[in-house]
């Protein structure tokens, strides 16, 4: 299995990729405000690269329920200086822009981003697939039911796994019709985005269902609130340990890209898991 993103070409049959999170926001659920300043974001990003991140996912708008929407100019003001600096400093690390706005994605790719991470799976902006197609960017299509502001109010599915898989296939087809190469697409079932605890657990149990179209699957479980709900753990940073269990499980189930806040423990855990998977 391969994944391409501009100058990057990965053979994912042998290894998974670690995507480290750099939120340049005042209000992200786990690290909001910590890396809003470009220098702080760069210091954090350098640490994640040091710890073994293959990709840095840079976000300028929080998607947590109830977060304030951000305009294009403000989102660009937050993310572009970090992307420009990181592209210069770490040409070997792929930069990903976490946005649902095509204008932000275009500016970010011009500044050096190789991947567009769209949490709306092309529902947010009709121009998004065209931006990815124009520059050959990797494109992550994530499933979300509803909108960030209200998505956790009362998510309803008849069959969450089947509905999410069908959505991803459909949006993948739209992306290909808009000119995105199949090898550039990755799918993400969107843990915590319009899903209750049971839906998240069903998704985690059936990660194979999202691999049936041949695209690599990306998973973002890091420190998320369903962990807190299940374990009664309110302290967000204490959720890194169960996160490691979940990323190991995900890689064992064939997930190829994991999006995490704590890079080092997840690099180590997923390497161990891959060694076991590959053992003969
Ligand atoms: N989760 C978050 C943001 N972006 N992208 C993908 N593809 N998959 C995810 O699961 C995902 C994502 C939420 O996490 P975080 O960035 O830490 O929080 P916030 O949205 O509050 O900035």
PDB file of C-alpha atoms and ligand atoms in Angstrom:
ATOM      1  CA  UNK A   1       0.000   0.000   0.000  1.00  0.00           C
ATOM      2  CA  UNK A   2       1.339   3.402  -1.007  1.00  0.00           C
ATOM      3  CA  UNK A   3       0.477   6.979  -0.049  1.00  0.00           C
ATOM      4  CA  UNK A   4       1.701   9.964  -2.057  1.00  0.00           C
ATOM      5  CA  UNK A   5       1.713  13.617  -1.033  1.00  0.00           C
ATOM      6  CA  UNK A   6       3.572  15.944  -3.408  1.00  0.00           C
ATOM      7  CA  UNK A   7       7.295  15.098  -3.052  1.00  0.00           C
ATOM      8  CA  UNK A   8       6.596  12.383  -0.442  1.00  0.00           C
ATOM      9  CA  UNK A   9       5.958   8.745  -1.372  1.00  0.00           C
ATOM     10  CA  UNK A  10       5.479   6.233   1.394  1.00  0.00           C
ATOM     11  CA  UNK A  11       5.366   2.467   1.198  1.00  0.00           C
ATOM     12  CA  UNK A  12       2.896   1.748   3.989  1.00  0.00           C
ATOM     13  CA  UNK A  13       3.015  -2.015   3.582  1.00  0.00           C
ATOM     14  CA  UNK A  14       6.099  -2.039   5.807  1.00  0.00           C
ATOM     15  CA  UNK A  15       5.413   0.691   8.345  1.00  0.00           C
ATOM     16  CA  UNK A  16       2.872   3.131   9.704  1.00  0.00           C
ATOM     17  CA  UNK A  17       3.319   6.890   9.915  1.00  0.00           C
ATOM     18  CA  UNK A  18       3.137   9.037  13.015  1.00  0.00           C
ATOM     19  CA  UNK A  19       1.421  12.388  12.545  1.00  0.00           C
ATOM     20  CA  UNK A  20       2.285  14.804  15.361  1.00  0.00           C
ATOM     21  CA  UNK A  21      -0.256  17.499  16.243  1.00  0.00           C
ATOM     22  CA  UNK A  22       0.713  21.181  16.284  1.00  0.00           C
ATOM     23  CA  UNK A  23      -2.328  23.284  17.183  1.00  0.00           C
ATOM     24  CA  UNK A  24      -1.678  26.980  16.638  1.00  0.00           C
ATOM     25  CA  UNK A  25      -4.964  27.872  18.340  1.00  0.00           C
ATOM     26  CA  UNK A  26      -6.108  29.534  21.559  1.00  0.00           C
ATOM     27  CA  UNK A  27      -8.839  26.973  22.236  1.00  0.00           C
ATOM     28  CA  UNK A  28      -7.993  23.388  21.163  1.00  0.00           C
ATOM     29  CA  UNK A  29      -9.427  20.864  23.598  1.00  0.00           C
ATOM     30  CA  UNK A  30      -6.112  19.507  24.817  1.00  0.00           C
ATOM     31  CA  UNK A  31      -3.361  22.033  24.122  1.00  0.00           C
ATOM     32  CA  UNK A  32      -5.251  25.253  23.279  1.00  0.00           C
ATOM     33  CA  UNK A  33      -3.210  28.421  23.801  1.00  0.00           C
ATOM     34  CA  UNK A  34       0.092  26.655  24.367  1.00  0.00           C
ATOM     35  CA  UNK A  35       1.498  27.028  20.867  1.00  0.00           C
ATOM     36  CA  UNK A  36      -0.439  30.042  19.571  1.00  0.00           C
ATOM     37  CA  UNK A  37       2.741  32.048  19.300  1.00  0.00           C
ATOM     38  CA  UNK A  38       4.832  30.960  16.236  1.00  0.00           C
ATOM     39  CA  UNK A  39       8.028  30.506  18.289  1.00  0.00           C
ATOM     40  CA  UNK A  40       6.204  28.269  20.780  1.00  0.00           C
ATOM     41  CA  UNK A  41       4.712  26.262  17.893  1.00  0.00           C
ATOM     42  CA  UNK A  42       8.176  25.820  16.365  1.00  0.00           C
ATOM     43  CA  UNK A  43       9.722  24.709  19.643  1.00  0.00           C
ATOM     44  CA  UNK A  44       6.948  22.154  20.047  1.00  0.00           C
ATOM     45  CA  UNK A  45       7.247  20.989  16.417  1.00  0.00           C
ATOM     46  CA  UNK A  46      11.029  20.534  16.782  1.00  0.00           C
ATOM     47  CA  UNK A  47      10.400  18.290  19.763  1.00  0.00           C
ATOM     48  CA  UNK A  48       7.877  16.176  17.828  1.00  0.00           C
ATOM     49  CA  UNK A  49      10.319  15.772  14.920  1.00  0.00           C
ATOM     50  CA  UNK A  50      13.048  14.805  17.377  1.00  0.00           C
ATOM     51  CA  UNK A  51      10.743  12.177  18.837  1.00  0.00           C
ATOM     52  CA  UNK A  52      10.140  10.608  15.420  1.00  0.00           C
ATOM     53  CA  UNK A  53       7.131  12.300  13.792  1.00  0.00           C
ATOM     54  CA  UNK A  54       6.892  11.559  10.055  1.00  0.00           C
ATOM     55  CA  UNK A  55       4.235  14.228   9.548  1.00  0.00           C
ATOM     56  CA  UNK A  56       3.324  17.424  11.423  1.00  0.00           C
ATOM     57  CA  UNK A  57      -0.368  18.349  11.287  1.00  0.00           C
ATOM     58  CA  UNK A  58      -0.730  22.101  11.741  1.00  0.00           C
ATOM     59  CA  UNK A  59      -4.141  23.444  12.677  1.00  0.00           C
ATOM     60  CA  UNK A  60      -5.331  27.030  13.124  1.00  0.00           C
ATOM     61  CA  UNK A  61      -8.978  26.373  14.028  1.00  0.00           C
ATOM     62  CA  UNK A  62     -10.186  24.136  16.823  1.00  0.00           C
ATOM     63  CA  UNK A  63     -12.871  21.585  15.955  1.00  0.00           C
ATOM     64  CA  UNK A  64     -13.893  20.938  19.541  1.00  0.00           C
ATOM     65  CA  UNK A  65     -17.632  21.227  20.232  1.00  0.00           C
ATOM     66  CA  UNK A  66     -18.469  24.885  20.830  1.00  0.00           C
ATOM     67  CA  UNK A  67     -15.191  26.319  19.504  1.00  0.00           C
ATOM     68  CA  UNK A  68     -15.391  29.780  17.897  1.00  0.00           C
ATOM     69  CA  UNK A  69     -15.263  29.723  14.071  1.00  0.00           C
ATOM     70  CA  UNK A  70     -12.199  31.409  12.560  1.00  0.00           C
ATOM     71  CA  UNK A  71     -12.035  33.399   9.277  1.00  0.00           C
ATOM     72  CA  UNK A  72      -9.615  32.653   6.442  1.00  0.00           C
ATOM     73  CA  UNK A  73      -7.313  35.591   7.214  1.00  0.00           C
ATOM     74  CA  UNK A  74      -6.978  34.762  10.901  1.00  0.00           C
ATOM     75  CA  UNK A  75      -6.465  31.044  10.199  1.00  0.00           C
ATOM     76  CA  UNK A  76      -3.730  31.882   7.664  1.00  0.00           C
ATOM     77  CA  UNK A  77      -2.131  34.342  10.091  1.00  0.00           C
ATOM     78  CA  UNK A  78      -1.880  31.547  12.648  1.00  0.00           C
ATOM     79  CA  UNK A  79      -0.600  28.698  10.485  1.00  0.00           C
ATOM     80  CA  UNK A  80       1.433  30.134   7.601  1.00  0.00           C
ATOM     81  CA  UNK A  81       4.465  31.437   9.551  1.00  0.00           C
ATOM     82  CA  UNK A  82       4.832  28.018  11.218  1.00  0.00           C
ATOM     83  CA  UNK A  83       4.458  26.135   7.919  1.00  0.00           C
ATOM     84  CA  UNK A  84       6.983  28.370   6.134  1.00  0.00           C
ATOM     85  CA  UNK A  85       9.538  27.983   8.915  1.00  0.00           C
ATOM     86  CA  UNK A  86       9.036  24.223   9.303  1.00  0.00           C
ATOM     87  CA  UNK A  87       9.228  23.579   5.547  1.00  0.00           C
ATOM     88  CA  UNK A  88      12.646  25.282   5.533  1.00  0.00           C
ATOM     89  CA  UNK A  89      13.926  23.589   8.651  1.00  0.00           C
ATOM     90  CA  UNK A  90      12.599  20.048   8.120  1.00  0.00           C
ATOM     91  CA  UNK A  91      12.368  19.233   4.391  1.00  0.00           C
ATOM     92  CA  UNK A  92      12.292  15.511   5.310  1.00  0.00           C
ATOM     93  CA  UNK A  93       9.076  15.898   7.363  1.00  0.00           C
ATOM     94  CA  UNK A  94       5.741  16.167   5.555  1.00  0.00           C
ATOM     95  CA  UNK A  95       3.610  19.094   6.697  1.00  0.00           C
ATOM     96  CA  UNK A  96      -0.139  18.718   6.833  1.00  0.00           C
ATOM     97  CA  UNK A  97      -2.662  21.552   7.063  1.00  0.00           C
ATOM     98  CA  UNK A  98      -5.683  20.747   9.221  1.00  0.00           C
ATOM     99  CA  UNK A  99      -8.360  22.914   7.638  1.00  0.00           C
ATOM    100  CA  UNK A 100     -11.761  22.712   5.986  1.00  0.00           C
ATOM    101  CA  UNK A 101     -11.263  25.920   3.953  1.00  0.00           C
ATOM    102  CA  UNK A 102      -9.887  25.645   0.413  1.00  0.00           C
ATOM    103  CA  UNK A 103      -8.328  29.131   0.548  1.00  0.00           C
ATOM    104  CA  UNK A 104      -6.367  28.205   3.677  1.00  0.00           C
ATOM    105  CA  UNK A 105      -5.350  24.887   2.129  1.00  0.00           C
ATOM    106  CA  UNK A 106      -4.117  26.634  -1.028  1.00  0.00           C
ATOM    107  CA  UNK A 107      -2.011  29.155   0.911  1.00  0.00           C
ATOM    108  CA  UNK A 108      -0.676  26.391   3.124  1.00  0.00           C
ATOM    109  CA  UNK A 109       0.393  24.246   0.160  1.00  0.00           C
ATOM    110  CA  UNK A 110       2.051  27.307  -1.423  1.00  0.00           C
ATOM    111  CA  UNK A 111       3.915  27.756   1.866  1.00  0.00           C
ATOM    112  CA  UNK A 112       5.111  24.126   1.809  1.00  0.00           C
ATOM    113  CA  UNK A 113       2.362  21.835   3.140  1.00  0.00           C
ATOM    114  CA  UNK A 114       2.211  18.459   1.362  1.00  0.00           C
ATOM    115  CA  UNK A 115      -1.027  17.142   2.901  1.00  0.00           C
ATOM    116  CA  UNK A 116      -4.511  18.611   3.317  1.00  0.00           C
ATOM    117  CA  UNK A 117      -6.392  17.201   6.300  1.00  0.00           C
ATOM    118  CA  UNK A 118     -10.076  18.002   5.793  1.00  0.00           C
ATOM    119  CA  UNK A 119     -12.226  17.030   8.788  1.00  0.00           C
ATOM    120  CA  UNK A 120     -15.370  17.679   6.741  1.00  0.00           C
ATOM    121  CA  UNK A 121     -14.406  15.125   4.077  1.00  0.00           C
ATOM    122  CA  UNK A 122     -15.017  17.699   1.275  1.00  0.00           C
ATOM    123  CA  UNK A 123     -18.391  18.792   2.712  1.00  0.00           C
ATOM    124  CA  UNK A 124     -17.022  22.095   4.023  1.00  0.00           C
ATOM    125  CA  UNK A 125     -15.766  23.700   0.825  1.00  0.00           C
ATOM    126  CA  UNK A 126     -16.561  22.683  -2.758  1.00  0.00           C
ATOM    127  CA  UNK A 127     -13.105  23.844  -3.925  1.00  0.00           C
ATOM    128  CA  UNK A 128     -11.087  21.654  -1.572  1.00  0.00           C
ATOM    129  CA  UNK A 129     -10.547  18.668  -3.874  1.00  0.00           C
ATOM    130  CA  UNK A 130      -9.461  20.997  -6.690  1.00  0.00           C
ATOM    131  CA  UNK A 131      -6.773  22.533  -4.476  1.00  0.00           C
ATOM    132  CA  UNK A 132      -5.439  19.085  -3.604  1.00  0.00           C
ATOM    133  CA  UNK A 133      -5.561  17.962  -7.248  1.00  0.00           C
ATOM    134  CA  UNK A 134      -3.726  21.074  -8.502  1.00  0.00           C
ATOM    135  CA  UNK A 135      -0.612  20.445  -6.446  1.00  0.00           C
ATOM    136  CA  UNK A 136      -0.737  16.662  -5.943  1.00  0.00           C
ATOM    137  CA  UNK A 137      -1.190  17.029  -2.176  1.00  0.00           C
ATOM    138  CA  UNK A 138      -2.095  14.092   0.015  1.00  0.00           C
ATOM    139  CA  UNK A 139      -5.741  14.437   0.999  1.00  0.00           C
ATOM    140  CA  UNK A 140      -7.204  13.076   4.232  1.00  0.00           C
ATOM    141  CA  UNK A 141     -10.985  12.739   4.084  1.00  0.00           C
ATOM    142  CA  UNK A 142     -12.548  12.462   7.521  1.00  0.00           C
ATOM    143  CA  UNK A 143     -16.131  11.608   8.442  1.00  0.00           C
ATOM    144  CA  UNK A 144     -18.081  13.939  10.700  1.00  0.00           C
ATOM    145  CA  UNK A 145     -21.795  13.805  11.446  1.00  0.00           C
ATOM    146  CA  UNK A 146     -23.164  17.363  11.780  1.00  0.00           C
ATOM    147  CA  UNK A 147     -21.065  20.420  12.559  1.00  0.00           C
ATOM    148  CA  UNK A 148     -18.458  20.930  15.290  1.00  0.00           C
ATOM    149  CA  UNK A 149     -20.740  23.268  17.300  1.00  0.00           C
ATOM    150  CA  UNK A 150     -23.542  20.725  17.721  1.00  0.00           C
ATOM    151  CA  UNK A 151     -22.160  17.370  16.556  1.00  0.00           C
ATOM    152  CA  UNK A 152     -22.044  15.786  20.017  1.00  0.00           C
ATOM    153  CA  UNK A 153     -25.623  16.767  20.971  1.00  0.00           C
ATOM    154  CA  UNK A 154     -27.329  13.547  19.814  1.00  0.00           C
ATOM    155  CA  UNK A 155     -25.476  11.636  17.100  1.00  0.00           C
ATOM    156  CA  UNK A 156     -27.695   8.983  15.497  1.00  0.00           C
ATOM    157  CA  UNK A 157     -26.777   6.072  13.211  1.00  0.00           C
ATOM    158  CA  UNK A 158     -28.534   2.880  12.173  1.00  0.00           C
ATOM    159  CA  UNK A 159     -25.164   1.261  11.531  1.00  0.00           C
ATOM    160  CA  UNK A 160     -22.303   3.656  12.272  1.00  0.00           C
ATOM    161  CA  UNK A 161     -19.532   1.565  10.695  1.00  0.00           C
ATOM    162  CA  UNK A 162     -21.405   0.921   7.433  1.00  0.00           C
ATOM    163  CA  UNK A 163     -22.616   4.521   7.107  1.00  0.00           C
ATOM    164  CA  UNK A 164     -19.165   5.984   7.727  1.00  0.00           C
ATOM    165  CA  UNK A 165     -17.490   3.564   5.289  1.00  0.00           C
ATOM    166  CA  UNK A 166     -20.080   4.410   2.614  1.00  0.00           C
ATOM    167  CA  UNK A 167     -19.555   8.154   3.177  1.00  0.00           C
ATOM    168  CA  UNK A 168     -15.786   7.811   2.811  1.00  0.00           C
ATOM    169  CA  UNK A 169     -16.113   5.798  -0.369  1.00  0.00           C
ATOM    170  CA  UNK A 170     -18.518   8.361  -1.830  1.00  0.00           C
ATOM    171  CA  UNK A 171     -16.326  11.362  -0.936  1.00  0.00           C
ATOM    172  CA  UNK A 172     -13.255   9.502  -2.216  1.00  0.00           C
ATOM    173  CA  UNK A 173     -15.008   9.064  -5.549  1.00  0.00           C
ATOM    174  CA  UNK A 174     -15.799  12.799  -5.659  1.00  0.00           C
ATOM    175  CA  UNK A 175     -12.163  13.606  -4.960  1.00  0.00           C
ATOM    176  CA  UNK A 176     -10.991  11.340  -7.783  1.00  0.00           C
ATOM    177  CA  UNK A 177     -13.552  12.903 -10.155  1.00  0.00           C
ATOM    178  CA  UNK A 178     -12.089  16.323  -9.236  1.00  0.00           C
ATOM    179  CA  UNK A 179      -8.634  15.109 -10.277  1.00  0.00           C
ATOM    180  CA  UNK A 180      -7.106  13.817  -7.024  1.00  0.00           C
ATOM    181  CA  UNK A 181      -4.951  10.743  -7.658  1.00  0.00           C
ATOM    182  CA  UNK A 182      -6.168   7.672  -5.753  1.00  0.00           C
ATOM    183  CA  UNK A 183      -2.675   7.172  -4.313  1.00  0.00           C
ATOM    184  CA  UNK A 184      -2.994  10.594  -2.618  1.00  0.00           C
ATOM    185  CA  UNK A 185      -6.177   9.760  -0.670  1.00  0.00           C
ATOM    186  CA  UNK A 186      -6.431   8.585   2.937  1.00  0.00           C
ATOM    187  CA  UNK A 187      -9.641   7.874   4.887  1.00  0.00           C
ATOM    188  CA  UNK A 188     -10.419   8.669   8.529  1.00  0.00           C
ATOM    189  CA  UNK A 189     -13.603   7.515  10.322  1.00  0.00           C
ATOM    190  CA  UNK A 190     -13.431  10.615  12.559  1.00  0.00           C
ATOM    191  CA  UNK A 191     -13.387   9.402  16.145  1.00  0.00           C
ATOM    192  CA  UNK A 192     -15.370  11.813  18.342  1.00  0.00           C
ATOM    193  CA  UNK A 193     -16.841  13.812  15.465  1.00  0.00           C
ATOM    194  CA  UNK A 194     -20.601  13.356  15.828  1.00  0.00           C
ATOM    195  CA  UNK A 195     -20.188  10.022  17.631  1.00  0.00           C
ATOM    196  CA  UNK A 196     -21.208   8.773  21.034  1.00  0.00           C
ATOM    197  CA  UNK A 197     -19.047   6.461  23.133  1.00  0.00           C
ATOM    198  CA  UNK A 198     -20.667   3.338  21.651  1.00  0.00           C
ATOM    199  CA  UNK A 199     -20.141   4.575  18.079  1.00  0.00           C
ATOM    200  CA  UNK A 200     -16.451   5.203  18.791  1.00  0.00           C
ATOM    201  CA  UNK A 201     -16.062   1.708  20.224  1.00  0.00           C
ATOM    202  CA  UNK A 202     -17.861   0.138  17.249  1.00  0.00           C
ATOM    203  CA  UNK A 203     -15.512   1.996  14.890  1.00  0.00           C
ATOM    204  CA  UNK A 204     -12.448   0.870  16.847  1.00  0.00           C
ATOM    205  CA  UNK A 205     -13.670  -2.719  16.769  1.00  0.00           C
ATOM    206  CA  UNK A 206     -14.229  -2.656  13.001  1.00  0.00           C
ATOM    207  CA  UNK A 207     -11.274  -0.674  11.667  1.00  0.00           C
ATOM    208  CA  UNK A 208     -10.991  -3.252   8.869  1.00  0.00           C
ATOM    209  CA  UNK A 209     -14.257  -1.902   7.387  1.00  0.00           C
ATOM    210  CA  UNK A 210     -12.606   1.372   6.328  1.00  0.00           C
ATOM    211  CA  UNK A 211      -9.767  -0.373   4.502  1.00  0.00           C
ATOM    212  CA  UNK A 212     -11.933  -2.095   1.920  1.00  0.00           C
ATOM    213  CA  UNK A 213     -11.383   0.589  -0.728  1.00  0.00           C
ATOM    214  CA  UNK A 214      -7.614   0.216  -0.675  1.00  0.00           C
ATOM    215  CA  UNK A 215      -6.860   3.679   0.733  1.00  0.00           C
ATOM    216  CA  UNK A 216      -4.682   4.012   3.842  1.00  0.00           C
ATOM    217  CA  UNK A 217      -6.675   4.668   7.019  1.00  0.00           C
ATOM    218  CA  UNK A 218      -5.714   7.461   9.417  1.00  0.00           C
ATOM    219  CA  UNK A 219      -6.974   7.490  12.996  1.00  0.00           C
ATOM    220  CA  UNK A 220      -7.112  10.292  15.550  1.00  0.00           C
ATOM    221  CA  UNK A 221      -7.840   9.077  19.062  1.00  0.00           C
ATOM    222  CA  UNK A 222      -5.270  11.101  20.955  1.00  0.00           C
ATOM    223  CA  UNK A 223      -6.483  12.233  24.412  1.00  0.00           C
ATOM    224  CA  UNK A 224     -10.069  12.390  23.165  1.00  0.00           C
ATOM    225  CA  UNK A 225     -13.039  12.788  25.480  1.00  0.00           C
ATOM    226  CA  UNK A 226     -14.464   9.283  24.917  1.00  0.00           C
ATOM    227  CA  UNK A 227     -11.353   7.986  26.728  1.00  0.00           C
ATOM    228  CA  UNK A 228     -12.181  10.268  29.631  1.00  0.00           C
ATOM    229  CA  UNK A 229     -15.779   9.077  29.582  1.00  0.00           C
ATOM    230  CA  UNK A 230     -14.876   5.402  29.583  1.00  0.00           C
ATOM    231  CA  UNK A 231     -12.185   5.664  32.252  1.00  0.00           C
ATOM    232  CA  UNK A 232     -13.510   8.560  34.309  1.00  0.00           C
ATOM    233  CA  UNK A 233     -10.291  10.455  33.545  1.00  0.00           C
ATOM    234  CA  UNK A 234     -10.891  14.205  33.462  1.00  0.00           C
ATOM    235  CA  UNK A 235      -7.239  15.206  33.308  1.00  0.00           C
ATOM    236  CA  UNK A 236      -6.549  15.397  29.579  1.00  0.00           C
ATOM    237  CA  UNK A 237      -2.794  14.746  29.725  1.00  0.00           C
ATOM    238  CA  UNK A 238      -3.406  11.553  31.717  1.00  0.00           C
ATOM    239  CA  UNK A 239      -5.181  10.179  28.664  1.00  0.00           C
ATOM    240  CA  UNK A 240      -1.876   9.624  26.869  1.00  0.00           C
ATOM    241  CA  UNK A 241      -1.567   6.090  28.330  1.00  0.00           C
ATOM    242  CA  UNK A 242      -4.904   4.800  27.028  1.00  0.00           C
ATOM    243  CA  UNK A 243      -4.126   6.613  23.755  1.00  0.00           C
ATOM    244  CA  UNK A 244      -1.055   4.410  23.365  1.00  0.00           C
ATOM    245  CA  UNK A 245      -3.172   1.281  23.865  1.00  0.00           C
ATOM    246  CA  UNK A 246      -5.572   2.533  21.180  1.00  0.00           C
ATOM    247  CA  UNK A 247      -2.891   3.395  18.606  1.00  0.00           C
ATOM    248  CA  UNK A 248      -1.286  -0.036  19.127  1.00  0.00           C
ATOM    249  CA  UNK A 249      -4.665  -1.680  18.624  1.00  0.00           C
ATOM    250  CA  UNK A 250      -5.275   0.455  15.520  1.00  0.00           C
ATOM    251  CA  UNK A 251      -1.962  -0.455  13.905  1.00  0.00           C
ATOM    252  CA  UNK A 252      -2.561  -4.122  14.673  1.00  0.00           C
ATOM    253  CA  UNK A 253      -5.888  -3.726  12.845  1.00  0.00           C
ATOM    254  CA  UNK A 254      -4.224  -2.232   9.752  1.00  0.00           C
ATOM    255  CA  UNK A 255      -4.416   1.531  10.375  1.00  0.00           C
ATOM    256  CA  UNK A 256      -1.469   3.151   8.594  1.00  0.00           C
ATOM    257  CA  UNK A 257      -1.336   6.719   9.974  1.00  0.00           C
ATOM    258  CA  UNK A 258      -1.937   7.721  13.591  1.00  0.00           C
ATOM    259  CA  UNK A 259      -2.489  11.337  14.631  1.00  0.00           C
ATOM    260  CA  UNK A 260      -1.168  11.993  18.141  1.00  0.00           C
ATOM    261  CA  UNK A 261      -0.130  14.699  20.595  1.00  0.00           C
ATOM    262  CA  UNK A 262       2.509  12.548  22.343  1.00  0.00           C
ATOM    263  CA  UNK A 263       4.827  11.346  19.599  1.00  0.00           C
ATOM    264  CA  UNK A 264       7.578   9.374  21.368  1.00  0.00           C
ATOM    265  CA  UNK A 265       5.445   6.836  23.276  1.00  0.00           C
ATOM    266  CA  UNK A 266       3.310   6.262  20.185  1.00  0.00           C
ATOM    267  CA  UNK A 267       6.378   5.771  17.946  1.00  0.00           C
ATOM    268  CA  UNK A 268       7.654   3.152  20.376  1.00  0.00           C
ATOM    269  CA  UNK A 269       4.319   1.424  20.863  1.00  0.00           C
ATOM    270  CA  UNK A 270       3.474   1.225  17.170  1.00  0.00           C
ATOM    271  CA  UNK A 271       6.980  -0.042  16.308  1.00  0.00           C
ATOM    272  CA  UNK A 272       6.488  -2.866  18.780  1.00  0.00           C
ATOM    273  CA  UNK A 273       3.081  -3.668  17.322  1.00  0.00           C
ATOM    274  CA  UNK A 274       4.413  -3.672  13.761  1.00  0.00           C
ATOM    275  CA  UNK A 275       7.244  -5.985  14.747  1.00  0.00           C
ATOM    276  CA  UNK A 276       4.681  -8.452  16.105  1.00  0.00           C
ATOM    277  CA  UNK A 277       2.440  -8.105  13.038  1.00  0.00           C
ATOM    278  CA  UNK A 278       5.410  -8.805  10.750  1.00  0.00           C
ATOM    279  CA  UNK A 279       6.811 -11.714  12.794  1.00  0.00           C
ATOM    280  CA  UNK A 280       6.886 -15.003  10.913  1.00  0.00           C
TER     281      UNK A 280
HETATM  282  N1  LIG B   1      -9.138  15.261  15.403  1.00  0.00           N
HETATM  283  C1  LIG B   1      -8.989  16.565  15.708  1.00  0.00           C
HETATM  284  C2  LIG B   1      -8.580  17.488  14.748  1.00  0.00           C
HETATM  285  N2  LIG B   1      -8.288  17.094  13.490  1.00  0.00           N
HETATM  286  N3  LIG B   1      -8.118  15.359  11.886  1.00  0.00           N
HETATM  287  C3  LIG B   1      -8.252  14.072  11.546  1.00  0.00           C
HETATM  288  N4  LIG B   1      -7.987  13.661  10.301  1.00  0.00           N
HETATM  289  N5  LIG B   1      -8.679  13.134  12.455  1.00  0.00           N
HETATM  290  C4  LIG B   1      -8.986  13.465  13.742  1.00  0.00           C
HETATM  291  O1  LIG B   1      -9.392  12.573  14.508  1.00  0.00           O
HETATM  292  C5  LIG B   1      -8.855  14.838  14.127  1.00  0.00           C
HETATM  293  C6  LIG B   1      -8.412  15.779  13.154  1.00  0.00           C
HETATM  294  C7  LIG B   1      -9.267  17.016  17.112  1.00  0.00           C
HETATM  295  O2  LIG B   1      -8.096  17.007  17.883  1.00  0.00           O
HETATM  296  P1  LIG B   1      -7.199  18.285  18.230  1.00  0.00           P
HETATM  297  O3  LIG B   1      -6.553  18.836  17.009  1.00  0.00           O
HETATM  298  O4  LIG B   1      -6.257  17.934  19.297  1.00  0.00           O
HETATM  299  O5  LIG B   1      -8.210  19.320  18.840  1.00  0.00           O
HETATM  300  P2  LIG B   1      -8.870  20.655  18.287  1.00  0.00           P
HETATM  301  O6  LIG B   1      -9.739  20.294  17.123  1.00  0.00           O
HETATM  302  O7  LIG B   1      -9.658  21.163  19.459  1.00  0.00           O
HETATM  303  O8  LIG B   1      -7.784  21.584  17.862  1.00  0.00           O
END
